[in-house]
Coordinates of C-alpha atoms in Angstrom, one line a residue:
M1 CA -34.7 -22.8 68.3
A2 CA -35.5 -18.9 67.6
E3 CA -37.7 -18.7 64.4
A4 CA -35.6 -17.9 61.4
I5 CA -36.0 -13.6 60.6
T6 CA -37.8 -13.4 57.0
A7 CA -36.5 -10.7 54.3
R8 CA -40.0 -8.6 55.0
E9 CA -39.7 -8.3 58.5
V10 CA -35.8 -7.0 57.8
L11 CA -37.3 -4.8 55.4
D12 CA -39.9 -3.5 58.3
Q13 CA -37.2 -3.0 60.3
I14 CA -35.1 -0.6 57.9
L15 CA -38.3 1.2 57.4
F16 CA -38.6 1.7 61.0
K17 CA -35.3 3.0 61.1
Y18 CA -35.6 5.1 58.5
R19 CA -39.0 6.5 59.9
A20 CA -37.2 7.2 63.2
A21 CA -34.1 8.7 61.6
I22 CA -36.6 11.2 59.2
D23 CA -38.5 11.9 62.6
V24 CA -36.2 13.2 65.2
G25 CA -34.0 15.1 61.9
E26 CA -30.8 13.2 61.8
Y27 CA -31.7 12.4 58.1
Q28 CA -33.7 14.0 55.6
P29 CA -35.3 12.2 52.7
F30 CA -34.0 12.4 49.1
V31 CA -36.3 14.3 47.0
W32 CA -36.3 14.6 43.8
P33 CA -35.6 17.5 42.3
H34 CA -34.1 19.9 44.9
R35 CA -31.5 17.2 45.4
A36 CA -30.2 16.7 41.8
L37 CA -29.7 19.7 41.3
G38 CA -25.7 18.5 40.2
P39 CA -26.1 16.6 36.8
Y40 CA -28.5 19.4 35.8
L41 CA -26.2 22.2 36.2
L42 CA -23.4 19.9 34.5
I43 CA -26.4 19.5 31.8
F44 CA -26.7 23.2 31.8
Y45 CA -22.9 24.4 31.2
L46 CA -22.4 21.9 28.3
L47 CA -25.7 23.4 26.5
L48 CA -23.9 26.7 27.2
P49 CA -23.1 27.5 22.6
L50 CA -19.4 28.1 22.0
S51 CA -17.7 30.7 22.7
Q52 CA -14.1 32.4 23.2
S53 CA -14.8 34.0 26.3
P54 CA -12.7 33.2 29.2
V55 CA -15.8 33.4 31.4
V56 CA -17.5 30.7 30.2
H57 CA -14.1 28.8 30.1
Y58 CA -13.2 29.3 33.8
A59 CA -17.1 29.6 34.9
R60 CA -16.5 25.3 35.0
Y61 CA -14.5 25.7 38.3
P62 CA -16.7 27.4 40.4
L63 CA -19.8 25.6 38.9
F64 CA -18.0 22.0 39.8
A65 CA -17.5 23.1 43.5
L66 CA -21.4 23.9 43.6
I67 CA -21.8 20.5 42.3
I68 CA -19.1 18.9 44.7
Y69 CA -21.5 20.9 47.7
L70 CA -24.4 19.6 46.3
S71 CA -23.4 16.3 46.1
V72 CA -21.8 15.7 49.3
S73 CA -24.3 17.5 51.2
A74 CA -26.8 14.8 49.5
I75 CA -24.6 12.0 50.9
R76 CA -23.9 13.6 54.0
D77 CA -28.3 13.8 55.2
C78 CA -30.4 11.7 52.9
R79 CA -31.1 8.2 53.3
S80 CA -33.8 6.3 51.6
P81 CA -35.7 3.1 53.3
G82 CA -35.2 1.2 50.1
V83 CA -32.2 -0.8 50.2
T84 CA -31.3 -0.3 45.9
L85 CA -32.8 3.3 46.1
G86 CA -30.4 4.1 49.5
Y87 CA -27.5 2.5 47.7
G88 CA -28.0 4.4 44.7
I89 CA -28.2 8.1 46.3
G90 CA -24.3 7.6 47.3
L91 CA -23.7 5.8 44.3
L92 CA -25.0 8.3 42.0
N93 CA -23.8 11.5 43.8
T94 CA -20.3 10.4 43.8
W95 CA -20.4 9.3 40.1
T96 CA -21.7 12.9 39.8
I97 CA -18.8 14.4 40.9
L98 CA -16.6 11.9 38.3
W99 CA -18.4 12.4 36.0
S100 CA -18.6 16.0 35.9
A101 CA -14.7 16.5 36.7
T102 CA -14.3 14.2 33.4
L103 CA -16.3 16.1 31.4
I104 CA -15.6 20.0 32.7
I105 CA -11.7 19.3 34.4
F106 CA -10.2 16.9 33.3
N107 CA -11.5 17.4 29.9
D108 CA -12.9 20.3 28.0
A109 CA -16.0 18.0 26.2
R110 CA -17.5 21.4 25.0
R111 CA -14.5 22.0 22.6
D112 CA -13.0 18.5 22.1
Y113 CA -15.6 15.7 21.9
K114 CA -17.5 14.9 18.7
R115 CA -20.1 12.5 18.1
I116 CA -20.8 10.1 14.9
E117 CA -23.5 11.8 13.2
R118 CA -25.2 11.1 9.3
Q119 CA -25.5 13.8 7.2
E120 CA -28.0 14.4 4.6
R121 CA -27.8 11.0 2.1
L122 CA -27.2 12.4 -1.8
D123 CA -27.5 10.7 -4.9
D124 CA -24.3 10.2 -7.2
P125 CA -24.0 14.5 -8.9
P126 CA -24.7 13.8 -12.8
D127 CA -22.2 15.7 -14.8
V128 CA -22.2 19.3 -15.0
Q129 CA -23.6 19.7 -18.5
G130 CA -26.4 17.3 -17.1
L131 CA -26.7 19.2 -14.3
V132 CA -27.4 22.4 -16.2
E133 CA -29.9 21.1 -19.1
N134 CA -32.3 19.4 -16.2
I135 CA -32.1 22.6 -14.5
Q136 CA -33.1 24.6 -17.4
G137 CA -35.4 22.0 -18.1
N138 CA -37.5 22.0 -15.1
T139 CA -38.9 25.5 -13.3
S140 CA -39.1 23.7 -9.8
A141 CA -35.3 23.7 -9.7
L142 CA -35.9 27.3 -9.5
D143 CA -36.8 27.0 -5.6
G144 CA -33.1 25.0 -4.8
S145 CA -34.5 21.7 -6.1
T146 CA -35.6 19.2 -9.3
T147 CA -37.2 16.7 -10.3
D148 CA -35.0 13.9 -8.5
G149 CA -34.8 15.2 -5.3
L150 CA -31.3 16.3 -6.1
K151 CA -30.9 19.8 -3.7
L152 CA -29.3 22.9 -5.4
L153 CA -26.8 23.8 -3.2
H154 CA -25.0 26.3 -5.7
P155 CA -26.6 29.1 -8.1
V156 CA -27.2 27.9 -11.7
G157 CA -24.3 28.1 -14.2
E158 CA -21.6 28.2 -11.1
L159 CA -19.7 25.6 -10.2
P160 CA -18.9 24.8 -6.6
E161 CA -15.3 25.4 -5.7
P162 CA -13.9 22.6 -3.4
Q163 CA -14.8 23.2 0.1
P164 CA -12.5 21.9 2.9
S165 CA -14.5 18.6 4.7
V166 CA -16.4 19.5 8.2
T167 CA -14.0 16.9 9.7
D168 CA -10.2 18.5 7.6
N169 CA -9.5 20.2 10.8
L170 CA -10.8 17.8 13.8
A171 CA -9.4 14.7 12.9
P172 CA -10.2 13.3 16.4
R173 CA -8.5 10.4 18.0
L174 CA -9.6 7.8 20.1
H175 CA -7.6 7.1 22.8
S176 CA -6.0 3.8 21.5
P177 CA -4.2 2.6 19.1
E178 CA -7.6 2.4 16.4
V179 CA -7.4 6.0 14.9
F180 CA -11.1 7.0 13.5
A181 CA -9.4 9.4 11.4
A182 CA -12.1 11.9 10.0
Q183 CA -12.2 11.6 5.8
E184 CA -13.6 13.8 3.6
P185 CA -17.1 11.9 2.9
V186 CA -17.9 10.6 -0.5
P187 CA -21.6 10.7 -1.6
S188 CA -23.1 7.5 -3.7
S189 CA -26.2 6.4 -4.0
S190 CA -25.2 3.2 -1.9
Q191 CA -23.6 4.4 1.1
E192 CA -24.4 6.6 3.7
V193 CA -22.2 9.5 5.0
Y194 CA -21.1 10.0 8.0
T195 CA -19.2 12.7 10.2
W196 CA -17.4 13.4 13.3
Q197 CA -19.7 16.5 15.0
S198 CA -18.9 19.0 17.0
L199 CA -21.0 20.9 19.5
P200 CA -24.0 21.9 17.8
N201 CA -25.2 25.9 17.1
D202 CA -29.1 24.5 16.7
L203 CA -30.0 24.3 20.7
F204 CA -32.2 21.3 20.1
H205 CA -29.3 19.7 18.2
R206 CA -27.2 20.5 21.4
L207 CA -29.8 19.2 23.6
D208 CA -29.7 15.7 22.1
F209 CA -26.2 16.1 21.6
V210 CA -25.4 17.1 25.1
L211 CA -27.8 14.8 26.9
D212 CA -26.3 11.9 24.9
L213 CA -22.8 12.8 25.8
V214 CA -23.4 13.3 29.3
T215 CA -25.5 9.4 29.6
N216 CA -23.1 7.9 27.4
F217 CA -21.0 6.9 29.7
R218 CA -18.9 4.4 27.3
G219 CA -18.7 6.6 24.6
L220 CA -20.3 4.7 22.0
R221 CA -20.1 6.8 19.0
W222 CA -18.1 9.5 20.8
T223 CA -14.4 10.2 20.3
H224 CA -13.5 9.5 23.7
Q225 CA -15.3 5.4 22.7
R226 CA -12.8 3.2 25.0
P227 CA -10.4 0.6 23.6
G228 CA -11.7 -2.9 23.8
T229 CA -15.3 -1.5 23.2
Y230 CA -17.3 -2.2 19.4
P231 CA -16.4 0.1 17.0
P232 CA -18.7 0.7 14.2
P233 CA -19.9 -0.9 11.3
Q234 CA -17.7 -1.5 8.3
H235 CA -20.5 1.1 6.3
I236 CA -19.8 3.6 9.0
R237 CA -16.0 3.1 9.4
E238 CA -15.4 3.7 5.7
T239 CA -15.5 6.8 5.5
L240 CA -14.3 7.3 8.8
T241 CA -10.9 5.1 9.3
N242 CA -7.7 5.6 7.9
P243 CA -6.9 3.2 5.6
E244 CA -4.3 1.8 8.3
T245 CA -7.0 0.8 11.3
P246 CA -7.8 -2.5 11.6
A247 CA -10.9 -3.5 9.5
S248 CA -12.5 -4.5 13.4
L249 CA -11.2 -6.0 16.0
H250 CA -14.8 -7.0 18.0
P251 CA -17.2 -6.9 14.5
N252 CA -20.7 -6.3 15.1
K253 CA -22.3 -8.8 17.3
Y254 CA -26.1 -7.6 16.4
P255 CA -25.6 -6.9 12.7
S256 CA -29.6 -6.3 12.5
Y257 CA -32.5 -5.9 15.1
R258 CA -33.9 -9.4 14.9
I259 CA -30.3 -10.9 15.9
L260 CA -29.9 -7.7 18.6
F261 CA -33.7 -8.7 20.4
T262 CA -33.5 -12.7 19.9
T263 CA -30.3 -12.6 22.0
N264 CA -30.6 -10.2 24.3
F265 CA -34.5 -11.7 24.9
Q266 CA -32.8 -14.7 25.3
Y267 CA -30.4 -13.7 28.6
F268 CA -32.7 -11.8 29.5
V269 CA -35.1 -14.9 30.1
L270 CA -32.2 -16.9 31.5
C271 CA -31.3 -14.4 33.9
A272 CA -34.6 -14.0 35.2
L273 CA -34.6 -17.8 35.9
T274 CA -31.1 -17.4 37.7
L275 CA -32.0 -14.0 39.7
D276 CA -35.5 -16.2 40.6
T277 CA -33.8 -19.5 41.4
L278 CA -30.8 -17.3 43.7
K279 CA -33.6 -15.2 45.2
Y280 CA -34.5 -18.7 46.7
V281 CA -31.6 -20.2 47.6
T282 CA -30.3 -16.8 49.2
S283 CA -33.3 -16.7 51.4
L284 CA -32.4 -19.3 53.0
D285 CA -29.1 -18.0 54.8
P286 CA -29.2 -15.3 57.0
Y287 CA -26.7 -13.7 55.6
F288 CA -27.9 -12.6 52.7
L289 CA -30.9 -11.1 55.0
A290 CA -28.6 -8.6 56.4
Q291 CA -27.5 -10.5 59.9
G292 CA -23.8 -10.7 59.7
Q293 CA -21.2 -13.0 58.5
N294 CA -20.9 -14.5 61.8
T295 CA -24.5 -16.5 61.5
P296 CA -24.8 -19.8 61.1
S297 CA -25.9 -21.1 57.1
P298 CA -27.5 -24.1 55.7
F299 CA -24.5 -24.2 53.2
P300 CA -21.5 -26.4 53.9
V301 CA -18.6 -24.8 53.6
A302 CA -20.2 -21.6 54.0
H303 CA -17.6 -18.8 53.1
T304 CA -17.1 -20.0 49.5
V305 CA -20.8 -20.9 48.7
R306 CA -21.5 -17.1 50.0
L307 CA -18.8 -15.5 48.4
T308 CA -20.3 -17.5 45.0
L309 CA -23.6 -16.5 45.4
S310 CA -22.9 -13.3 45.9
L311 CA -20.8 -12.9 42.7
L312 CA -23.5 -14.5 41.0
F313 CA -26.4 -12.5 42.3
T314 CA -24.0 -9.3 41.4
F315 CA -23.3 -10.3 38.0
A316 CA -27.2 -11.6 36.8
S317 CA -28.7 -8.2 38.6
L318 CA -26.4 -6.0 36.6
L319 CA -26.9 -8.0 33.2
N320 CA -30.5 -8.0 33.8
I321 CA -30.8 -4.6 34.3
F322 CA -28.9 -3.6 31.3
L323 CA -30.6 -6.2 28.7
L324 CA -33.5 -4.0 29.3
A325 CA -31.8 -1.2 27.3
P326 CA -31.6 -3.2 23.9
L327 CA -34.8 -4.5 24.4
I328 CA -36.5 -1.1 25.3
L329 CA -35.1 1.6 23.3
A330 CA -33.6 -0.1 20.4
C331 CA -36.2 -2.9 19.5
T332 CA -39.1 -1.4 21.3
F333 CA -39.2 2.3 20.6
G334 CA -36.8 1.8 17.7
P335 CA -35.4 4.1 15.1
R336 CA -38.9 6.0 14.1
L337 CA -38.9 7.0 17.6
L338 CA -34.9 7.6 18.9
G339 CA -33.6 7.8 15.3
P340 CA -29.8 6.8 15.3
H341 CA -30.1 6.2 18.9
A342 CA -31.3 3.2 18.5
S343 CA -28.9 1.8 16.2
T344 CA -28.0 -2.0 17.0
W345 CA -24.2 -1.2 17.3
L346 CA -25.0 1.2 20.5
Y347 CA -25.9 -1.6 21.8
P348 CA -22.9 -4.2 22.1
P349 CA -22.6 -6.8 25.2
L350 CA -22.3 -5.5 29.1
F351 CA -20.0 -7.8 29.6
G352 CA -16.5 -9.2 27.7
S353 CA -15.3 -12.6 26.9
L354 CA -13.9 -14.9 30.0
S355 CA -11.0 -15.4 28.1
S356 CA -9.9 -12.5 28.7
I357 CA -9.3 -14.1 32.4
A358 CA -7.5 -17.1 30.7
E359 CA -5.1 -14.3 28.2
Q360 CA -4.4 -11.7 30.8
G361 CA -5.6 -12.6 34.7
L362 CA -6.3 -10.2 36.8
A363 CA -6.0 -7.2 34.2
G364 CA -8.5 -9.3 32.2
L365 CA -10.3 -9.7 34.9
W366 CA -11.2 -6.3 35.3
G367 CA -10.0 -4.9 31.9
G368 CA -11.9 -7.2 29.8
W369 CA -14.2 -9.4 31.3
W370 CA -16.2 -7.5 33.8
H371 CA -18.2 -4.4 32.7
Q372 CA -16.4 -0.7 31.4
L373 CA -19.4 1.3 32.4
F374 CA -17.4 3.5 34.3
R375 CA -13.7 3.1 33.0
Y376 CA -13.5 6.4 31.1
A377 CA -14.1 8.1 34.2
F378 CA -11.6 6.2 36.2
E379 CA -9.1 6.2 33.5
A380 CA -9.6 10.2 33.2
A381 CA -8.8 10.5 36.6
G382 CA -5.7 8.8 36.4
D383 CA -4.4 10.7 33.6
Y384 CA -5.2 13.9 35.6
V385 CA -3.4 12.7 38.2
G386 CA -0.6 11.1 36.9
G387 CA 0.1 13.1 33.9
K388 CA -1.1 17.0 34.4
L389 CA -0.1 16.7 38.5
L390 CA 2.9 14.4 38.7
R391 CA 4.5 14.8 34.9
L392 CA 4.5 10.4 34.7
P393 CA 4.8 10.1 30.9
K394 CA 1.8 6.8 30.6
K395 CA 4.2 4.5 29.2
S396 CA 6.4 4.8 31.8
I397 CA 6.6 2.0 34.8
P398 CA 5.2 4.7 37.4
G399 CA 3.1 6.5 35.6
G400 CA 1.2 3.5 34.5
I401 CA 1.0 2.3 38.2
V402 CA -0.5 5.5 39.1
R403 CA -3.1 5.5 36.9
V404 CA -4.2 2.0 38.0
F405 CA -4.1 2.9 41.3
V406 CA -6.1 6.4 41.2
A407 CA -8.3 4.1 38.3
F408 CA -9.3 1.9 41.5
V409 CA -9.1 4.2 44.3
C410 CA -11.8 5.9 42.7
S411 CA -14.3 2.9 42.4
G412 CA -13.3 2.5 45.7
M413 CA -15.1 5.7 46.6
L414 CA -17.7 5.3 44.3
H415 CA -18.9 1.9 46.0
G416 CA -17.3 3.1 49.6
F417 CA -20.0 6.0 49.4
A418 CA -22.9 3.9 48.1
S419 CA -22.7 1.4 51.0
Y420 CA -22.3 4.5 53.5
T421 CA -25.9 6.2 52.4
V422 CA -27.7 2.7 53.5
L423 CA -28.8 2.1 56.6
G424 CA -27.2 -1.3 57.5
D425 CA -24.4 -2.1 59.6
T426 CA -22.2 -1.3 56.8
K427 CA -17.8 -0.5 56.7
P428 CA -17.0 1.6 54.0
I429 CA -14.0 1.7 54.0
S430 CA -12.7 -1.6 55.4
G431 CA -15.9 -3.4 53.3
S432 CA -16.0 -1.9 49.6
F433 CA -13.2 0.9 49.4
L434 CA -10.7 -1.6 50.9
F435 CA -11.5 -4.4 48.6
F436 CA -10.7 -2.2 44.8
A437 CA -8.3 -0.1 46.5
L438 CA -6.2 -4.0 46.7
Q439 CA -6.9 -4.6 43.3
P440 CA -3.7 -3.1 41.4
V441 CA -1.6 -4.6 44.2
G442 CA -2.7 -8.1 42.5
I443 CA -2.5 -6.8 39.3
V444 CA 0.8 -5.1 39.5
A445 CA 2.4 -8.5 41.3
Q446 CA 1.2 -10.6 38.8
R447 CA 2.6 -8.2 35.9
A448 CA 5.9 -8.1 37.6
L449 CA 6.1 -11.5 37.8
S450 CA 5.2 -11.9 34.3
I451 CA 7.7 -9.7 33.4
Y452 CA 10.3 -11.4 35.8
L453 CA 9.8 -15.0 34.1
K454 CA 9.9 -13.4 30.3
Q455 CA 13.6 -11.2 31.4
K456 CA 15.0 -15.2 32.8
G457 CA 13.3 -16.9 29.7
Y458 CA 11.4 -19.0 32.0
R459 CA 7.9 -17.8 30.3
E460 CA 8.2 -19.2 26.7
A461 CA 9.4 -22.5 28.2
I462 CA 5.8 -22.5 29.9
P463 CA 3.2 -24.1 27.7
P464 CA 0.5 -21.5 26.6
W465 CA -2.6 -24.3 28.5
M466 CA -0.5 -23.9 31.3
R467 CA 0.2 -19.9 31.5
K468 CA -3.6 -19.6 30.6
T469 CA -4.6 -22.0 33.5
G470 CA -2.0 -20.1 35.8
N471 CA -3.6 -16.9 34.9
V472 CA -7.3 -18.4 36.1
L473 CA -6.1 -19.7 39.3
V474 CA -4.5 -16.7 40.4
V475 CA -7.7 -14.7 39.4
V476 CA -9.6 -17.6 42.0
L477 CA -7.3 -17.1 44.9
W478 CA -7.2 -13.2 44.9
C479 CA -10.8 -13.2 44.7
R480 CA -11.2 -15.6 47.4
L481 CA -8.4 -13.5 49.2
T482 CA -10.3 -10.2 48.6
G483 CA -13.7 -11.2 47.5
P484 CA -15.4 -11.6 51.5
L485 CA -14.4 -7.7 51.9
I486 CA -17.2 -6.7 49.2
A487 CA -19.3 -9.4 49.9
D488 CA -19.7 -8.7 53.0
E489 CA -20.5 -5.6 52.5
F490 CA -23.2 -6.0 50.2
A491 CA -24.7 -8.3 52.4
A492 CA -24.9 -5.9 55.2
C493 CA -26.4 -3.2 52.9
G494 CA -29.0 -5.1 53.0
I495 CA -28.8 -5.2 48.7
W496 CA -30.1 -8.6 48.4
L497 CA -33.3 -8.2 50.0
Y498 CA -34.6 -6.1 47.0
E499 CA -36.6 -8.2 44.5
P500 CA -35.4 -8.1 41.7
L501 CA -38.4 -9.7 39.4
P502 CA -42.2 -8.6 39.9
V503 CA -43.3 -12.5 40.3
S504 CA -41.5 -15.4 41.5
L505 CA -42.0 -18.6 39.4
I506 CA -40.1 -20.9 42.7
R507 CA -41.8 -18.8 45.2
G508 CA -45.0 -19.2 43.6
L509 CA -44.8 -22.9 43.2
R510 CA -43.9 -22.8 46.7
G511 CA -46.7 -21.4 47.9
E512 CA -45.1 -18.5 48.9
G513 CA -47.1 -15.8 46.3
W514 CA -46.2 -15.4 42.8
W515 CA -46.6 -11.4 43.3
R516 CA -42.9 -9.9 45.0
W517 CA -43.5 -6.3 44.1
G518 CA -46.2 -3.8 46.2
G519 CA -46.0 -1.5 49.0
E520 CA -45.5 2.4 48.5
W521 CA -42.9 3.2 46.0
V522 CA -43.4 7.0 45.7
R523 CA -45.2 9.9 47.3
W524 CA -45.3 13.5 47.5
Y525 CA -43.0 15.4 50.7
S526 CA -43.6 19.2 51.4
G527 CA -40.2 20.8 52.5
D528 CA -40.6 23.7 54.6
R529 CA -39.5 25.4 51.0
W530 CA -41.0 25.3 47.7
W531 CA -38.1 24.0 46.2
R532 CA -37.4 21.5 49.3
S533 CA -40.8 20.0 47.7
G534 CA -41.0 17.0 45.5
L535 CA -41.2 13.2 44.8
V536 CA -39.4 11.1 47.5
F537 CA -38.9 7.1 46.8
L538 CA -39.5 4.5 48.4
G539 CA -39.6 1.3 46.7
G540 CA -35.9 -0.7 46.0

């Protein structure tokens, strides 16, 4: 009986394949920053000051064409010996195209997008007579301030004329029934003042604005924040929300930094232990070592076990990575270094409630429970195709179906190109792409059945617990049917060869070594032109 192959041996084979492909010119290494110009071009365009010039307005189209060219070239030409980095080449470059299209083609982010920002806090203004007396008795007021710290905004003896709110003409609306209508903020000693801020004039302020826009995919704190995500806390909504807006569908999960840290740290430790266990368990099955789905498995009911382990590994890996954001940015760096970017409400949970699956079935699985990181871009593409190109009303059945299909096709492209850029024996179209392209079929079919039962009067006769059980069963059966498409693709990519943690408790206790990271992570690459030189990342 042949000796079982190890993960280290598989990684060595991938490294050998990579070096051979580079030597013969079949592929090129992914060099930073030469191969990462697309996002920088997007940032550069968004940084341009607001202008009525048609040249600036229409420049976005050739710029977008250039971004597509650069991203497609990287997907076609570049590979990495690191399995996760190889997957990232396709994923990040495809995302660059989708996100650029969302911000400058499907929408005009420079003109229309606005962000919640805190204004300078002021004390309650005294009466006019008291203010005049205070100023007259205080020579320091001549330089525009008073001893109590109240900024003097108008000349002595002149009453300020009523000024329109900076938000009067903005009235930004979220893409949901919950409308954050901007109102005139009322300064007080007990309340901070917030407003909707459009693209600023100051360069450094604009840079912060644009970098936040480009990296904030879920739109937290922005006018394009997705429905179902956590709205601003009450003290912020009081200056932004009109009276008809519900108080909150999702109250702030982390009202303090202590709660934010303790909750996320507990999840992080639990995820780390889960990943360590999964890494050891999956190392026993050659399927997770990129050896193919037809290899013998040490587990009974191999297909079901492999699918379940793949789901758990995917969920724990994503959650573990994104838990680092609140722990590092909010709790470690904090507001002293990051200012409002470290606010606790900007770090809500990545995944939703499992109850969404019981309530809505497949629609709840993808729209409620699974992470919504890329949702806005997918929906923007669907709105553009269904609305602007096909002129289908959003609330019509054809319009809704088109938008759902376009959104999942975009997701399929994102994951399909990601598997295309790894060195494993993958099938991007019949694997990842097909998996996501089939999801709207199940969603539409389940929705049609629900509508039919309701119209016939059968739905009300079914007890709520039975409907919820039926929704869960539909999700389980549908995932069992379509799940192997993406699970087999992930395994073929070699994704599960990566080491999620630097230290392994289980393998250390088994005498297989505690420290799991090592080798060369990055090196300098010298190209045939100076601009083609840069850093090549090898780890992962």
